[in-house]
Coordinates of N, CA, C and O in Angstrom, one line a residue:
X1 N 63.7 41.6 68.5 CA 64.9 42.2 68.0 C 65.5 41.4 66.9 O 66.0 42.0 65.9
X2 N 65.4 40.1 67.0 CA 65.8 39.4 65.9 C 65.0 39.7 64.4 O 65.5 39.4 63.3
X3 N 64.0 40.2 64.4 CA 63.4 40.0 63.3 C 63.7 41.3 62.9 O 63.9 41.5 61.7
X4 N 63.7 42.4 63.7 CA 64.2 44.2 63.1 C 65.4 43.7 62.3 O 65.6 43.9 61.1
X5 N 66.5 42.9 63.4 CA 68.5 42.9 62.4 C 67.7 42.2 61.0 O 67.4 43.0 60.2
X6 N 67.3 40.8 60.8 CA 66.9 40.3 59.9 C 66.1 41.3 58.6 O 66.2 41.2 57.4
X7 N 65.3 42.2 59.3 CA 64.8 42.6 57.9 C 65.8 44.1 58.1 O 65.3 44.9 57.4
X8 N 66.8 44.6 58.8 CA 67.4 45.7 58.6 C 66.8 47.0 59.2 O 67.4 48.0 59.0
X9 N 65.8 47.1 59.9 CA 65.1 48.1 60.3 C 65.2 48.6 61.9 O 65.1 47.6 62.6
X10 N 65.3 49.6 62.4 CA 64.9 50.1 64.2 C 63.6 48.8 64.4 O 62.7 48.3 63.7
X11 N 64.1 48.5 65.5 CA 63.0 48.2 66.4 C 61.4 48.6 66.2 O 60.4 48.1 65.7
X12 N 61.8 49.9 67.0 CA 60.9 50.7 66.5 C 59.8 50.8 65.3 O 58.6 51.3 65.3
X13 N 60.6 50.2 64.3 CA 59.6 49.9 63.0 C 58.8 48.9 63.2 O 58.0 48.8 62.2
X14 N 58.6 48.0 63.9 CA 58.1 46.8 63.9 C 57.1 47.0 65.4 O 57.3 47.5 66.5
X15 N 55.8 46.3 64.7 CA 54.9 46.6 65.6 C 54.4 44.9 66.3 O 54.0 44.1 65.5
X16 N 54.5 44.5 67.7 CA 54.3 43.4 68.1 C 52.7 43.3 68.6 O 52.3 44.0 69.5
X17 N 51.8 42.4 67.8 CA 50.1 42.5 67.7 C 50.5 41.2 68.6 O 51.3 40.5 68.1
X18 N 49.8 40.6 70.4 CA 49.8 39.8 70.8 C 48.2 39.8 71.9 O 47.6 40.8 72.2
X19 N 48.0 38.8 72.1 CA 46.7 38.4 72.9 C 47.3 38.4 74.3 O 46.4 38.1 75.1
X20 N 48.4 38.6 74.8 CA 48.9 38.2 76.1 C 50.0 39.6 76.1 O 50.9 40.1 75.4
X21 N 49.2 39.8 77.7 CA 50.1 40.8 78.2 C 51.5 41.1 78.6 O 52.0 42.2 78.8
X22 N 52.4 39.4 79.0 CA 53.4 38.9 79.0 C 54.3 39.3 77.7 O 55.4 39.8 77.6
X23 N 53.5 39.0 77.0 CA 54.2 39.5 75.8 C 54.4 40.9 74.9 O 55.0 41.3 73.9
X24 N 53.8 41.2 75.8 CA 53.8 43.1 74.9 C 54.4 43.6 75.8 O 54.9 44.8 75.5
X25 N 54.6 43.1 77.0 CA 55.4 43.8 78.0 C 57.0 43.5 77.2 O 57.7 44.5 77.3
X26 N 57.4 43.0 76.9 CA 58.7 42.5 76.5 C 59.1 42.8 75.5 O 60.3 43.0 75.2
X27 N 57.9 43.1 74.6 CA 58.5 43.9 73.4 C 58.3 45.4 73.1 O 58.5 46.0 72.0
X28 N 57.8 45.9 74.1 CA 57.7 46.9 74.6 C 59.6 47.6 75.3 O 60.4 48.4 75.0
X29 N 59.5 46.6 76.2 CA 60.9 46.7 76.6 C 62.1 46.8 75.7 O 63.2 47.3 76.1
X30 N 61.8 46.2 74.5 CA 62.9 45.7 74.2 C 62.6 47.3 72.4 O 63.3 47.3 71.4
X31 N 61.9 48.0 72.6 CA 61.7 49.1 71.7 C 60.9 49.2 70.9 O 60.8 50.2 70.3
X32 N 59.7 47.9 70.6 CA 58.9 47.7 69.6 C 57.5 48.4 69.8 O 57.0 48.3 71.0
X33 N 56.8 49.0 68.7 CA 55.5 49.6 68.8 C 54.5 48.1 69.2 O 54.9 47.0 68.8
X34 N 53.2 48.2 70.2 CA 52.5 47.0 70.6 C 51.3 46.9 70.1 O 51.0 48.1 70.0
X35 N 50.9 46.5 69.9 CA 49.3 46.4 69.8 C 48.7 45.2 70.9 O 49.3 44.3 71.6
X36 N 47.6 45.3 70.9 CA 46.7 43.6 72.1 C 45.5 43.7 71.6 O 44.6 44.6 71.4
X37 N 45.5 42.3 71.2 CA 44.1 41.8 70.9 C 43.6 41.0 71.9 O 44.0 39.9 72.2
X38 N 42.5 41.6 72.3 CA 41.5 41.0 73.3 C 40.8 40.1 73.0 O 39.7 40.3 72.7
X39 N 41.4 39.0 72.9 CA 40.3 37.9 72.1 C 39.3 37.2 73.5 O 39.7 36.6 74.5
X40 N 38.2 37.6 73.1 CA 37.2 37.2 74.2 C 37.1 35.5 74.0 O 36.5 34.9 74.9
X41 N 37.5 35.0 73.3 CA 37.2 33.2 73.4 C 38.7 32.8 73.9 O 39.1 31.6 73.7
X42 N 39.2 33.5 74.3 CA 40.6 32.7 75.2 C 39.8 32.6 76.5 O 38.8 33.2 76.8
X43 N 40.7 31.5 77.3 CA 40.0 31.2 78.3 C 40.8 32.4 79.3 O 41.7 33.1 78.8
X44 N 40.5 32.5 80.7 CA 41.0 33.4 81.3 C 41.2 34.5 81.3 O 41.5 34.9 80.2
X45 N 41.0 35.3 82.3 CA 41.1 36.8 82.5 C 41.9 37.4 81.8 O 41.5 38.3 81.1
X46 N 43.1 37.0 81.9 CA 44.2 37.8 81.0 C 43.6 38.7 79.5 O 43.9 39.8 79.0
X47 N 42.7 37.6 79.1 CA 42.4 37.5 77.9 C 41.8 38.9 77.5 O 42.0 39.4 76.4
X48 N 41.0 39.5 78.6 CA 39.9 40.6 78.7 C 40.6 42.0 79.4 O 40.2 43.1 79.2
X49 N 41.5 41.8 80.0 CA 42.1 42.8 81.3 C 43.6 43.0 80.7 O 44.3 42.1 80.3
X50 N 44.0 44.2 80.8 CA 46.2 44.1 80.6 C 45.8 44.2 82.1 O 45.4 45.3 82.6
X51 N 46.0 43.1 82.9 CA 46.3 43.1 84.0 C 47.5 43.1 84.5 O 48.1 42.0 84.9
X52 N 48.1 44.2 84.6 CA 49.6 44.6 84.9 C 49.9 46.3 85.3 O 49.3 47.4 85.0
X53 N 50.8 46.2 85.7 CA 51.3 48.1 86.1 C 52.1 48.4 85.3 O 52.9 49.4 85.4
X54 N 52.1 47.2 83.8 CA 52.8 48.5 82.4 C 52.0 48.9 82.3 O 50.9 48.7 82.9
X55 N 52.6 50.0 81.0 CA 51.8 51.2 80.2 C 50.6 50.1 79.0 O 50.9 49.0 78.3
X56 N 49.8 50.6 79.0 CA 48.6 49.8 78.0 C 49.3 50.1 76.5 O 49.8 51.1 76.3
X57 N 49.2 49.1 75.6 CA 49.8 48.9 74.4 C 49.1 50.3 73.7 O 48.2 51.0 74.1
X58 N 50.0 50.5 72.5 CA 49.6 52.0 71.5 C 48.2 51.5 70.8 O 47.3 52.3 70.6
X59 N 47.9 50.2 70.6 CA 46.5 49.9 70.2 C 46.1 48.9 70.8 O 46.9 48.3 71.5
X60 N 45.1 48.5 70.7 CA 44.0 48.0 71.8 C 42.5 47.2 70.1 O 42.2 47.9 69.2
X61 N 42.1 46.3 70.2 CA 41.1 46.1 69.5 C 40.5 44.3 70.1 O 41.1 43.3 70.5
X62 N 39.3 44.5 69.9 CA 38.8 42.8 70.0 C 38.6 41.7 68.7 O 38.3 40.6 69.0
X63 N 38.8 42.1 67.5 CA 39.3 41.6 66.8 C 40.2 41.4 65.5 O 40.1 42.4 64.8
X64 N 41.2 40.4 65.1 CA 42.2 40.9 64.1 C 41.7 41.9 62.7 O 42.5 42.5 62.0
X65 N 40.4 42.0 62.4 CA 39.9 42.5 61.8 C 39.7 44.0 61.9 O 39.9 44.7 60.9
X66 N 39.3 44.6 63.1 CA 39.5 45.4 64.2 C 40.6 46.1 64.2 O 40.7 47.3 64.1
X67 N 42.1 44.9 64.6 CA 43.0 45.3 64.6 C 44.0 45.5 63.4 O 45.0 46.2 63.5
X68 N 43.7 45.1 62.5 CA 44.2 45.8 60.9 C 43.9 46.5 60.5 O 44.3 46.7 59.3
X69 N 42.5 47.7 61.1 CA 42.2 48.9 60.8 C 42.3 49.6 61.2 O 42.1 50.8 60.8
X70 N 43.0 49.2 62.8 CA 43.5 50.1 63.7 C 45.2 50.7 63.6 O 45.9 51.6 64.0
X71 N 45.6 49.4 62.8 CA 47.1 49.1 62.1 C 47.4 50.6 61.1 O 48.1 51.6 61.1
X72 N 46.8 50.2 60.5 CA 46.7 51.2 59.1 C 46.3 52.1 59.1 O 46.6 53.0 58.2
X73 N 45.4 52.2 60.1 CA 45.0 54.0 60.3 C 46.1 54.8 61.6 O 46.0 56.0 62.0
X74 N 47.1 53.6 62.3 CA 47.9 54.2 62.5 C 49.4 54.5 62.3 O 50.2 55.2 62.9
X75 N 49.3 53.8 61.2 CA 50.8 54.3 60.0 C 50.5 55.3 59.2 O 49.5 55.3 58.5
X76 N 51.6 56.6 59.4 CA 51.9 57.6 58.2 C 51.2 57.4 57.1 O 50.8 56.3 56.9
X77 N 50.8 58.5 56.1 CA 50.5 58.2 54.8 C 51.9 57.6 53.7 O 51.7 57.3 52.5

């Protein structure tokens, strides 16, 4: 939320890309579009599974590379 007032924008405009499902849960909550990157070289399950009873983030990819094509093909023209 701090960083939407800071650049002036909805929540909503800002998209939170995180490797931990702790954390998309929260910014999820708090109005922000999610992404999760499944990085298979983190240690632990978390890393592989959104092991939780939220909703699974708007994108999903196993790498940042992955996930910046998944970014951009899912913003407006």
């Amino acid at each position: 939320l701090y960083a939407a007032e800071r650049l002036g924008v909805a929540p909503g405009a800002i998209r939170m890309v995180a490797a931990h499902p702790w954390d998309l849960i929260g910014a999820r909550n708090a109005g922000l579009r999610t992404a999760w990157l499944r990085r298979a070289e983190l240690a632990g399950l978390e890393s592989r599974t959104f092991d939780t009873i939220d909703e699974m983030p708007e994108l999903i990819a196993d790498s940042l590379a992955e996930m910046v094509g998944k970014i951009i093909a899912a913003e407006p023209s």
